[in-house]
Coordinates of C-alpha atoms (C1' of nucleotides) in Angstrom, one line a residue:
Chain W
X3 CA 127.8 38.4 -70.5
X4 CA 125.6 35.3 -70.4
X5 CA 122.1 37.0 -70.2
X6 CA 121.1 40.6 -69.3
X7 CA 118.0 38.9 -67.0
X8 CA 119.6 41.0 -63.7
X9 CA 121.0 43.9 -65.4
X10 CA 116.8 44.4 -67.2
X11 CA 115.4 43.5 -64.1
X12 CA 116.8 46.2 -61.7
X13 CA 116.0 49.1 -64.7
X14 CA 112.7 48.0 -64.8
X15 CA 111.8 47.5 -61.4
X16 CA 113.8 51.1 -60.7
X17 CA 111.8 52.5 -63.7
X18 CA 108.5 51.7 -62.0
X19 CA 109.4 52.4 -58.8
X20 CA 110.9 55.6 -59.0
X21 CA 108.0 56.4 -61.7
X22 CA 105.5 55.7 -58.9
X23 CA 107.0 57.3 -55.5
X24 CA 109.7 59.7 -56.7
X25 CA 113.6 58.9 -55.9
X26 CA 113.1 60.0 -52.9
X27 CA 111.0 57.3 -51.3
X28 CA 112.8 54.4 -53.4
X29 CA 116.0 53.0 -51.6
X30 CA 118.3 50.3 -53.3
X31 CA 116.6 47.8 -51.3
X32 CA 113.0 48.7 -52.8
X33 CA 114.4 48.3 -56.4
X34 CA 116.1 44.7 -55.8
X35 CA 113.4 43.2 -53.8
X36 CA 110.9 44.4 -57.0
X37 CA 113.9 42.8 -59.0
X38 CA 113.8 39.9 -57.3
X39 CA 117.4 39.9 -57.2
X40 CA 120.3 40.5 -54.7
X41 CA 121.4 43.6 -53.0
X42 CA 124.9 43.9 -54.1
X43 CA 123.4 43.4 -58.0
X44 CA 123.0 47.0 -58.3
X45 CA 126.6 48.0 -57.3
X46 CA 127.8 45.4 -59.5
X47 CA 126.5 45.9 -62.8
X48 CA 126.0 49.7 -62.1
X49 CA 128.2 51.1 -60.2
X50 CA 126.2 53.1 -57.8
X51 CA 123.2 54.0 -57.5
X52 CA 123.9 57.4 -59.1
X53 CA 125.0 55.8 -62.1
X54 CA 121.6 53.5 -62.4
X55 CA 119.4 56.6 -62.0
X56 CA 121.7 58.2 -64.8
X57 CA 121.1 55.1 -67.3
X58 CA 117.3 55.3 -66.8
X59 CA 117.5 58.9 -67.4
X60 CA 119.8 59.0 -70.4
X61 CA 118.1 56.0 -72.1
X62 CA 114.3 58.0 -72.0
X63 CA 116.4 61.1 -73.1
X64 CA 117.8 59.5 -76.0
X65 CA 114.8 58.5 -77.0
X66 CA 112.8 61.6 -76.7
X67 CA 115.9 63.8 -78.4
X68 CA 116.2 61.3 -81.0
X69 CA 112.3 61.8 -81.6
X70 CA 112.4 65.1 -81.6
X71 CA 115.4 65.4 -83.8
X72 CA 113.0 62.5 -86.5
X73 CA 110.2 64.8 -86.4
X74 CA 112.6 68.3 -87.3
X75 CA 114.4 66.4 -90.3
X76 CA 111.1 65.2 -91.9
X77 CA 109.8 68.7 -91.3
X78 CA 113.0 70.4 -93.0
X79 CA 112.9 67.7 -95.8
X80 CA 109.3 68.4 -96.7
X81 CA 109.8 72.2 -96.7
X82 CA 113.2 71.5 -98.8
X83 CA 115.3 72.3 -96.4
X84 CA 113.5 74.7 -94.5
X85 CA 110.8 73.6 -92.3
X86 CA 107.9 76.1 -91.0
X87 CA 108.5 77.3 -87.5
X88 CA 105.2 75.5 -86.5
X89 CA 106.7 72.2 -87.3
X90 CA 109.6 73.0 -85.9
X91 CA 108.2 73.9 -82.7
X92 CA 105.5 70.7 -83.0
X93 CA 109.4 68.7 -83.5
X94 CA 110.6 70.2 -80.2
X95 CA 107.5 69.8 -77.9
X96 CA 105.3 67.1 -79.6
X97 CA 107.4 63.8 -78.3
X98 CA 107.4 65.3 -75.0
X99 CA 104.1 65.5 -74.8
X100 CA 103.2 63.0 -76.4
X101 CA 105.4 60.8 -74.0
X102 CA 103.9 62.2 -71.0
X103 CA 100.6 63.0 -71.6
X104 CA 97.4 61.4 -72.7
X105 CA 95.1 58.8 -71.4
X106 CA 96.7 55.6 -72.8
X107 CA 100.4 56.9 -71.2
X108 CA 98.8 56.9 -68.0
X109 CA 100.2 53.2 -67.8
X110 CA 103.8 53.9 -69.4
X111 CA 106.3 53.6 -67.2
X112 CA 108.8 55.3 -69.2
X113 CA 106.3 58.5 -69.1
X114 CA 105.7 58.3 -65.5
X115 CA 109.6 58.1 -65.0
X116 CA 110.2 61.3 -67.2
X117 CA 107.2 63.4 -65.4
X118 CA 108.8 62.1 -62.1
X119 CA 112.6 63.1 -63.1
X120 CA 110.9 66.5 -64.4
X121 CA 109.1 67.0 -60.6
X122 CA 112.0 65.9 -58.5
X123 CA 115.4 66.7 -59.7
X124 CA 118.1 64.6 -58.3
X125 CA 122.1 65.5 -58.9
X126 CA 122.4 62.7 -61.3
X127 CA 119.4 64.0 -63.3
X128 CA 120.8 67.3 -63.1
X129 CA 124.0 66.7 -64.2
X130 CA 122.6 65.4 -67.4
X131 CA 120.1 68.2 -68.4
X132 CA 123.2 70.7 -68.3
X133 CA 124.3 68.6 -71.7
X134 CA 120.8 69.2 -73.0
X135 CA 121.6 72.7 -74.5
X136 CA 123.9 71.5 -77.4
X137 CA 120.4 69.3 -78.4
X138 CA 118.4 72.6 -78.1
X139 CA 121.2 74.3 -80.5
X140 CA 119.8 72.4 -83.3
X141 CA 116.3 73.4 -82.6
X142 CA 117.6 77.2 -82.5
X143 CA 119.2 76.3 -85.6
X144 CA 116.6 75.3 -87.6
X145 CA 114.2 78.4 -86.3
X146 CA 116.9 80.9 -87.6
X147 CA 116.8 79.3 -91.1
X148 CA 113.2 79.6 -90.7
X149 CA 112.7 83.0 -89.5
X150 CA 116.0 84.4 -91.1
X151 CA 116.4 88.3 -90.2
X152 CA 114.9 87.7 -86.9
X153 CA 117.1 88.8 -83.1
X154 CA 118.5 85.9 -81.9
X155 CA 117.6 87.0 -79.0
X156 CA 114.0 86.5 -79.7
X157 CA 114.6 83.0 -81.0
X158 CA 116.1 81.5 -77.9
X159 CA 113.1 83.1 -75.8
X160 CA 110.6 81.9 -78.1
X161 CA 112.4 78.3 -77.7
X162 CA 112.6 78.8 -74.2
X163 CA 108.7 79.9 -73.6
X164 CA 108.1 76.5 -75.7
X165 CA 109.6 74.3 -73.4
X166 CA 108.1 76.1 -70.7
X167 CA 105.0 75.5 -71.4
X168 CA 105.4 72.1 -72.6
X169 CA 107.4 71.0 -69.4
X170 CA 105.0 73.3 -67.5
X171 CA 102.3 71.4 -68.5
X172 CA 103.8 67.9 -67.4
X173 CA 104.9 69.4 -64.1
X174 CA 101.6 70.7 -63.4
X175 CA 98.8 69.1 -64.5
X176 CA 97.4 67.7 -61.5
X177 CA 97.1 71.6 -60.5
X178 CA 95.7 72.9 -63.9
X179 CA 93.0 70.0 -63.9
X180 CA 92.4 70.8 -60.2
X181 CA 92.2 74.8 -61.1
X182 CA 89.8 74.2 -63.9
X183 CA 88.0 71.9 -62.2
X184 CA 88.2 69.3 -65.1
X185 CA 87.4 71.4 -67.3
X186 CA 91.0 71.7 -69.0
X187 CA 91.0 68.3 -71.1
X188 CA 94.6 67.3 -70.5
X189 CA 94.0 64.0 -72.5
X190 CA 93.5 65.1 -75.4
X191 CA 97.5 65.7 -76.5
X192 CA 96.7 66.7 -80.3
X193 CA 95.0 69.9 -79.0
X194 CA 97.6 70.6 -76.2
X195 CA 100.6 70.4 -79.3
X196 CA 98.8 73.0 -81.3
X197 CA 98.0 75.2 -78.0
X198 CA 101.9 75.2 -77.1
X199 CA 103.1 75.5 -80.8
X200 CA 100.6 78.1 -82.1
X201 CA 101.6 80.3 -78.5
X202 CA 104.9 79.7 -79.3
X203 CA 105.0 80.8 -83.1
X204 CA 102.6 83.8 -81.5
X205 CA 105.8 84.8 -79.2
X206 CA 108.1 84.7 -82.1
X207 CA 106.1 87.4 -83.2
X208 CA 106.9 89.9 -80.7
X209 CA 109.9 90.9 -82.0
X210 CA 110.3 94.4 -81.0
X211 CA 108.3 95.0 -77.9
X212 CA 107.0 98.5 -76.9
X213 CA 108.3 99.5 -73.3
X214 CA 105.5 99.2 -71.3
X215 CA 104.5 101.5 -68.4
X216 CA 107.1 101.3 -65.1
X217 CA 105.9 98.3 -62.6
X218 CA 104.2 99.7 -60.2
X219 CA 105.7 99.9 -56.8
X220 CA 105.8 97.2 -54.7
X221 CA 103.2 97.2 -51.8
X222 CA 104.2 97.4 -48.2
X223 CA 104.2 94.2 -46.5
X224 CA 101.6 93.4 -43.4
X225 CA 101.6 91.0 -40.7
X226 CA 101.6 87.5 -42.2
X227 CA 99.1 85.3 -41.5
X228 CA 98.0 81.8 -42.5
X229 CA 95.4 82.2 -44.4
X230 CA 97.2 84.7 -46.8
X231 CA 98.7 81.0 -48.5
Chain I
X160 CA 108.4 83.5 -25.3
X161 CA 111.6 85.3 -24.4
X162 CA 113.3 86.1 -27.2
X163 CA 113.3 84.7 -30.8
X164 CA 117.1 85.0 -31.1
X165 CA 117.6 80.6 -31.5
X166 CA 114.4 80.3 -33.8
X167 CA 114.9 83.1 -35.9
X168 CA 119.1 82.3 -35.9
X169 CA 117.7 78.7 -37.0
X170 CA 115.2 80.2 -39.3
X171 CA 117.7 82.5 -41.1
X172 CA 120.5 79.9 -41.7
X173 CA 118.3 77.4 -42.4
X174 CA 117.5 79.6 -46.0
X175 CA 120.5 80.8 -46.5
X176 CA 121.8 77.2 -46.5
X177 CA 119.0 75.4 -48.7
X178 CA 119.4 78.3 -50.7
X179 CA 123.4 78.2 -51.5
X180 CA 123.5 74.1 -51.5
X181 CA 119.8 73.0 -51.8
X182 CA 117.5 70.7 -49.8
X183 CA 119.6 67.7 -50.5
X184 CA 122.9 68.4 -49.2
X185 CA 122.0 70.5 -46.1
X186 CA 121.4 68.5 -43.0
X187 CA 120.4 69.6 -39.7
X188 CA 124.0 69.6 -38.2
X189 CA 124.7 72.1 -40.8
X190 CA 122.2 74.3 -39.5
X191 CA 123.2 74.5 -36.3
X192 CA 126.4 75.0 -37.1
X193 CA 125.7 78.2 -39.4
X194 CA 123.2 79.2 -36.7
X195 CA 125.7 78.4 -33.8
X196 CA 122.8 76.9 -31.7
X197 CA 122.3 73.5 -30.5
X198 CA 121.3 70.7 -32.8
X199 CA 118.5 70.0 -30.5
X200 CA 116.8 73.3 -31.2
X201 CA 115.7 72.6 -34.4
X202 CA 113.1 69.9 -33.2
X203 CA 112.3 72.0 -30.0
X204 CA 111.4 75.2 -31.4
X205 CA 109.9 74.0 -35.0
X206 CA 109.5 69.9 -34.3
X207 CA 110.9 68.5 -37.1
X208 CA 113.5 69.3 -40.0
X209 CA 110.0 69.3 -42.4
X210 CA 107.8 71.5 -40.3
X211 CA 111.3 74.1 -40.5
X212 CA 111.3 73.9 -44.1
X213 CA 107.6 74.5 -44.3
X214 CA 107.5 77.4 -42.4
X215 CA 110.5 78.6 -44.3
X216 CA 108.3 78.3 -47.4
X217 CA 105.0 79.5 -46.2
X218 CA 106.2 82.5 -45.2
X219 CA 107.7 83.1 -48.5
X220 CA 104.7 82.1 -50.1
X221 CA 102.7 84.2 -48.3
X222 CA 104.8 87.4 -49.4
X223 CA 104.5 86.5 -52.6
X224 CA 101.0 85.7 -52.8
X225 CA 100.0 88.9 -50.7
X226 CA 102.2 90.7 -53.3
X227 CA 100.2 89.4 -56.3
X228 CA 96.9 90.1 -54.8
X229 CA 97.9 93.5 -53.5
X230 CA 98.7 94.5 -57.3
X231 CA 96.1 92.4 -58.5
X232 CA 93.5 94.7 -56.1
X233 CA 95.1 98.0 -57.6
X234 CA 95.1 97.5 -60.7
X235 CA 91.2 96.6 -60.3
X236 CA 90.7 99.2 -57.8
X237 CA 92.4 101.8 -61.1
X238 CA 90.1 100.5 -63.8
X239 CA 86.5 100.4 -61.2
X240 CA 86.5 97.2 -60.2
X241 CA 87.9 95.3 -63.4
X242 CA 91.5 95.7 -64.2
X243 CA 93.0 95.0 -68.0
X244 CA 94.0 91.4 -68.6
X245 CA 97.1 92.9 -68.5
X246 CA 97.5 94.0 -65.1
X247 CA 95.8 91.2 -64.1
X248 CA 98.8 88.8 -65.6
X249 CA 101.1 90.9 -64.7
X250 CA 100.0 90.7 -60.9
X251 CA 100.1 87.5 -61.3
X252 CA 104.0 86.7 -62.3
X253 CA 105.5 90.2 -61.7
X254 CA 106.3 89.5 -57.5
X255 CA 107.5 85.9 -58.7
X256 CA 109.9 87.1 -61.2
X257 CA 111.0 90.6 -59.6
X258 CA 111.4 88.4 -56.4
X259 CA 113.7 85.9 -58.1
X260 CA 115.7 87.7 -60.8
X261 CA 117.6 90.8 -61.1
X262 CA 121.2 91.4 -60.6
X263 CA 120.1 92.9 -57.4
X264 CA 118.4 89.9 -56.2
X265 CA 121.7 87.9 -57.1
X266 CA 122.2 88.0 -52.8
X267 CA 119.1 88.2 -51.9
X268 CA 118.7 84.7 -49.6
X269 CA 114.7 84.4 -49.9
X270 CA 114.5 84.6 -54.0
X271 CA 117.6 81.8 -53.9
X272 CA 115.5 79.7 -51.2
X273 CA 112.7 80.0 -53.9
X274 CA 114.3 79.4 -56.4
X275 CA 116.0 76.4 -54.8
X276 CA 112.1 75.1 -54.0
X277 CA 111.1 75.6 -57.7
X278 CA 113.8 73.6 -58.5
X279 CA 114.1 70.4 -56.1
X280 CA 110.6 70.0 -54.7
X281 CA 110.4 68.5 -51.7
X282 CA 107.7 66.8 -49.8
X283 CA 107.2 69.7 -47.3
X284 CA 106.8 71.8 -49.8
X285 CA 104.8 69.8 -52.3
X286 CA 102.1 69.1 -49.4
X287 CA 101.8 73.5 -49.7
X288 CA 101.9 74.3 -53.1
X289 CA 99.1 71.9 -53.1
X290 CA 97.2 74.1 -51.6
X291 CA 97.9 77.4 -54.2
X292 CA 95.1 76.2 -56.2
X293 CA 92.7 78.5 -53.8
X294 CA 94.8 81.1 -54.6
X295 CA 95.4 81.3 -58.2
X296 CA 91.4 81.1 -58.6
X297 CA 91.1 84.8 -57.4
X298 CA 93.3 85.6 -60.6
X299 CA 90.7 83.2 -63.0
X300 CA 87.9 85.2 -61.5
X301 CA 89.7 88.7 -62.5
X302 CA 90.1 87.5 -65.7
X303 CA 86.6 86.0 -66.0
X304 CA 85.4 90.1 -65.0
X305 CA 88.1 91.5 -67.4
X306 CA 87.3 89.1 -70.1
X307 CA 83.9 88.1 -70.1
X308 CA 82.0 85.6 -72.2
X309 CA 85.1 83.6 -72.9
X310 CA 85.0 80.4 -72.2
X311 CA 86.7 79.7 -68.9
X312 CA 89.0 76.4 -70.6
X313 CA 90.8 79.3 -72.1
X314 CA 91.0 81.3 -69.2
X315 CA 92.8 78.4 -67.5
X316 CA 95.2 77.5 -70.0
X317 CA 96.2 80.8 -70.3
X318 CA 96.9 81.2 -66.2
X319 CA 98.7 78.2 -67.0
X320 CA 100.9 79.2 -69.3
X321 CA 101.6 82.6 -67.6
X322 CA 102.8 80.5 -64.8
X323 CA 104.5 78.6 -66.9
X324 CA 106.7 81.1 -68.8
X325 CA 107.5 82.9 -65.5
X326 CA 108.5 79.7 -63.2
X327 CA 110.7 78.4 -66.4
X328 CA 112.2 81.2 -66.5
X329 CA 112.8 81.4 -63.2
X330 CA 114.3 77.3 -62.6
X331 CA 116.0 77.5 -66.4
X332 CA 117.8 80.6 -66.5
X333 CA 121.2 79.2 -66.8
X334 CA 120.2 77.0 -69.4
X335 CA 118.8 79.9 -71.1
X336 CA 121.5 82.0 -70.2
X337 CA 123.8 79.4 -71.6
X338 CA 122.2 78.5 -75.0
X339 CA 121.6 82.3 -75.7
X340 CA 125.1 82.7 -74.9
X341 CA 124.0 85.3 -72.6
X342 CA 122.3 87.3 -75.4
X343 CA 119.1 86.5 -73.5
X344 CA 119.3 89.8 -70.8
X345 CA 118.4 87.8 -67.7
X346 CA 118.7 91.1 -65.6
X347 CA 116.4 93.2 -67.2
X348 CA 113.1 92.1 -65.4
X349 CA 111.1 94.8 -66.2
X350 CA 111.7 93.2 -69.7
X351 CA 110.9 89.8 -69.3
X352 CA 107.8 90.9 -67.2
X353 CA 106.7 92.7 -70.1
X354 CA 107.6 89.7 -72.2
X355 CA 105.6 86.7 -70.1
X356 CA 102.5 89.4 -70.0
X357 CA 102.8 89.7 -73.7
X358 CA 102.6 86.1 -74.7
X359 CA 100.2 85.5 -71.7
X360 CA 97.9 87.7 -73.1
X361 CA 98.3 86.5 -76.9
X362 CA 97.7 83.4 -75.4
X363 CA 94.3 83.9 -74.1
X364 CA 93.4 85.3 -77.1
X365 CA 93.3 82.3 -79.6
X366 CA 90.0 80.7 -78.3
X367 CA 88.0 82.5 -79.9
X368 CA 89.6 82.4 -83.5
X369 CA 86.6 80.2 -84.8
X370 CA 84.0 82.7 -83.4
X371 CA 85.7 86.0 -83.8
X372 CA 88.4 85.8 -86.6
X373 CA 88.6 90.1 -86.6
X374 CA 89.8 90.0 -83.0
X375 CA 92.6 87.7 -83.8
X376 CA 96.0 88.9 -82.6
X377 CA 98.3 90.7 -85.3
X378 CA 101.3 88.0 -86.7
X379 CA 102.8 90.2 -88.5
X380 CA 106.0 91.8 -87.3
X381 CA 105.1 95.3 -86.3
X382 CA 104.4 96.3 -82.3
X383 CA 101.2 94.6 -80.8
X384 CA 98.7 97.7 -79.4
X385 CA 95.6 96.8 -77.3
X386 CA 93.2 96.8 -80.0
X387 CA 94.9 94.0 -81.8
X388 CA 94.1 91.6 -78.6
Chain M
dG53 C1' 135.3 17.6 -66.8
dA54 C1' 138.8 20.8 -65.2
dT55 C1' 139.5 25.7 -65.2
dA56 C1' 139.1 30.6 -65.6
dG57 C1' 136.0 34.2 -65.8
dT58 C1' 131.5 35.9 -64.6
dT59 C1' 127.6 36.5 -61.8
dT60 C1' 124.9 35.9 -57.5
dC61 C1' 124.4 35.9 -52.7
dA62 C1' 124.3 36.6 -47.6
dT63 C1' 126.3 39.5 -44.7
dA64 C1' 128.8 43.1 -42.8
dC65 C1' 130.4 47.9 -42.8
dA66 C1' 130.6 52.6 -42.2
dA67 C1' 128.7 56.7 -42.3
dA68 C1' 125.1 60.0 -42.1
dT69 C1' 121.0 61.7 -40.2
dG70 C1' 116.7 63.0 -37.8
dT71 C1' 115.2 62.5 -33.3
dT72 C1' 115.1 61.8 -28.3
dT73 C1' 116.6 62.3 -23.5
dG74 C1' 117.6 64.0 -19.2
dA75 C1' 120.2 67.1 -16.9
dA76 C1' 121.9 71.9 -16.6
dA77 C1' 121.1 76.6 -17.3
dT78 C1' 118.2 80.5 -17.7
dG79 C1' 114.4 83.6 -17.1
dC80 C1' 110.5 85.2 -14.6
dA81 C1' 107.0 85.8 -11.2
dA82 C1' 105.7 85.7 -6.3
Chain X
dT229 C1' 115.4 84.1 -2.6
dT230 C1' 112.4 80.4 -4.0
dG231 C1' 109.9 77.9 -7.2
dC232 C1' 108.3 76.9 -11.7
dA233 C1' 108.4 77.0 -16.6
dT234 C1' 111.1 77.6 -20.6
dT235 C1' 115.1 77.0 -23.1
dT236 C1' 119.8 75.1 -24.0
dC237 C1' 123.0 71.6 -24.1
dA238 C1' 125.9 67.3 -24.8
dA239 C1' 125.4 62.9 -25.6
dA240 C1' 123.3 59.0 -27.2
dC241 C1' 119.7 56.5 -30.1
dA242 C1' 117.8 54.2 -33.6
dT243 C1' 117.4 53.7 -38.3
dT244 C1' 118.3 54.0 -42.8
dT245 C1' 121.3 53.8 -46.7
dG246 C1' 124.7 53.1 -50.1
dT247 C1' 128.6 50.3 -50.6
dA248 C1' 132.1 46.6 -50.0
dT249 C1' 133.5 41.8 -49.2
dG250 C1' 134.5 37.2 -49.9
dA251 C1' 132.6 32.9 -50.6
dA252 C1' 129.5 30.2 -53.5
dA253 C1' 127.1 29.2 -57.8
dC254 C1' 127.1 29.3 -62.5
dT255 C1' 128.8 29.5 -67.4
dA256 C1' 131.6 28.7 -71.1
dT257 C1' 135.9 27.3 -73.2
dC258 C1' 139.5 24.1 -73.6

DNA sequence: GATAGTTTCATACAAATGTTTGAAATGCAA
DNA sequence: TTGCATTTCAAACATTTGTATGAAACTATC
């Protein structure tokens, strides 16, 4: 392999275009002519077009997991082994954030990609999240070492809420801004990680739940109209 | 109009198809096929294959969202005009999540169309959830009555992170299902209504740590009663 | 500098898909 | 029935799209 100049090309150019108008709008043809190279490069050095959208995806994955993972061993090695559930949960949801958030990321690609492949989710993409959970074992891992005693089953759902609102967050925050009429400062990241992590560690906390009053029954339906939406 | 039968054959096999095999993989032909109409019919009665998905979600939408206000208008209707934070979240994500989980809802066609649009979003349906934004401020001003004097930042994040909780839960439950190794009860949704209300509510309670350290919610591992929120 | 392996290129292919068309069928009112 | 509007139908259209092909250009090794 002489030079990787057609190979780097076509992820880049895919990277910002898909970033930009979702892999839906963004046909082969888009990404080479931004490449400035030829049609059948894409087949060639990929595959398909499956297997480029794959490579993008696993490459920003890799990064972000290996981040996260960084963050969780420094935690654990400062605690001695044990790292408080708040840095755990700052590990898991912090890069993420970070990565997709925040007023200088507005011009990262790489971000833009990630909130895009976390808005439209494409088989390829898919395919690769369901390997996720062995990643999210670790987490689970470490928050049993650091809440020993504690239902596992509360673990998993405080992991879960985590994510939630972490990914939630990404997903969303064109509406949230929109809700709150501006008023919901979605650049400043630092104070969005301790939101997430401090209403994380809160749902840890919930450990035996009282049983609440019965739902109340579902209301009859009426005619539907438009301006129920 | 004669009879409905083609538009509603359309209408109903159009959603049970998106629903089994998503947006993606389900053409028109397909339709027509399960509906045993012609493929023509489709663009006569609805236009186009985006106005059919559309009005598949809108009406969904609507249900819901008449759901949640109908609940959210009893519960304020019960307490004279201001209901409990509580109700008030759990008007919010209790139609969504009784409408999409539940071993009895495992064949239920409209929560799996739902589902399937919380998942794959679509331009159709990304032009209408655009327009939610109207609706979810009928739930801030509830909790601006049931909680007043906060500061309205807080009151967003928390509607937020409700949402949040209850549509990850909702697009992640087989990841959830599969890192718990099915120790997280994915049925019981009286539970894990109880559970997003809980940490919803928490939630909404940490802004006003600085100002009101008393009123800070119990950590410690014992139940958590009204008076601690 | 000839040769083998690699990469690029223009072009074609094949399949899928939403949409349109114009005629035939159907329903309904006068 | 007759006439008019609505609905259905088979067929074709027009693109778009990912992929394949085979020759040409290029590179590196001998």
């Amino acid at each position: 392999m002489a030079s990787d100049h057609t190979r780097s090309a076509i992820l880049a150019a895919a990277e910002r275009l898909y970033a930009d108008r979702g892999f839906g709008d963004v046909t082969l043809r888009d990404i080479v002519a931004e490449a400035n190279v030829n049609l059948a490069a894409v087949n060639y050095h990929f595959g398909s077009k499956d297997e480029l959208i794959a490579e993008l995806f696993v490459t920003r994955s890799i990064q972000t997991n290996r981040e996260r993972l960084n963050e969780l061993r420094a935690a654990e090695d400062a605690g001695g082994g044990r790292a408080a559930i708040e840095d755990i949960m700052r590990a898991l949801v912090g890069p993420t954030l970070r990565g997709c958030l925040g007023p200088d990321r507005e011009g990262s690609t790489a971000a833009r990609f990630m909130i895009r492949a976390s808005i439209e989710s494409v088989p390829p993409i898919r395919r690769i999240k369901n390997r996720e959970v062995d990643h999210l074992r670790k987490f689970a891992a470490a928050m049993r070492r650091a809440m020993p005693g504690r239902d596992d089953t509360e673990l998993y759902w405080g992991l879960h809420f985590a994510l939630a609102m972490a990914h939630h967050t990404i997903r969303e925050k064109e509406r949230l801004l929109r809700l709150s009429e501006g008023k919901c400062d979605l650049d400043d990241v630092r104070a969005i990680i301790d939101r997430v992590v401090t209403v994380s560690v809160m749902a840890l906390t919930i450990g035996d739940m009282p049983s609440k009053p019965a739902a109340r029954p579902v209301l009859v339906h009426g005619r539907l109209t438009r301006q129920d939406l």
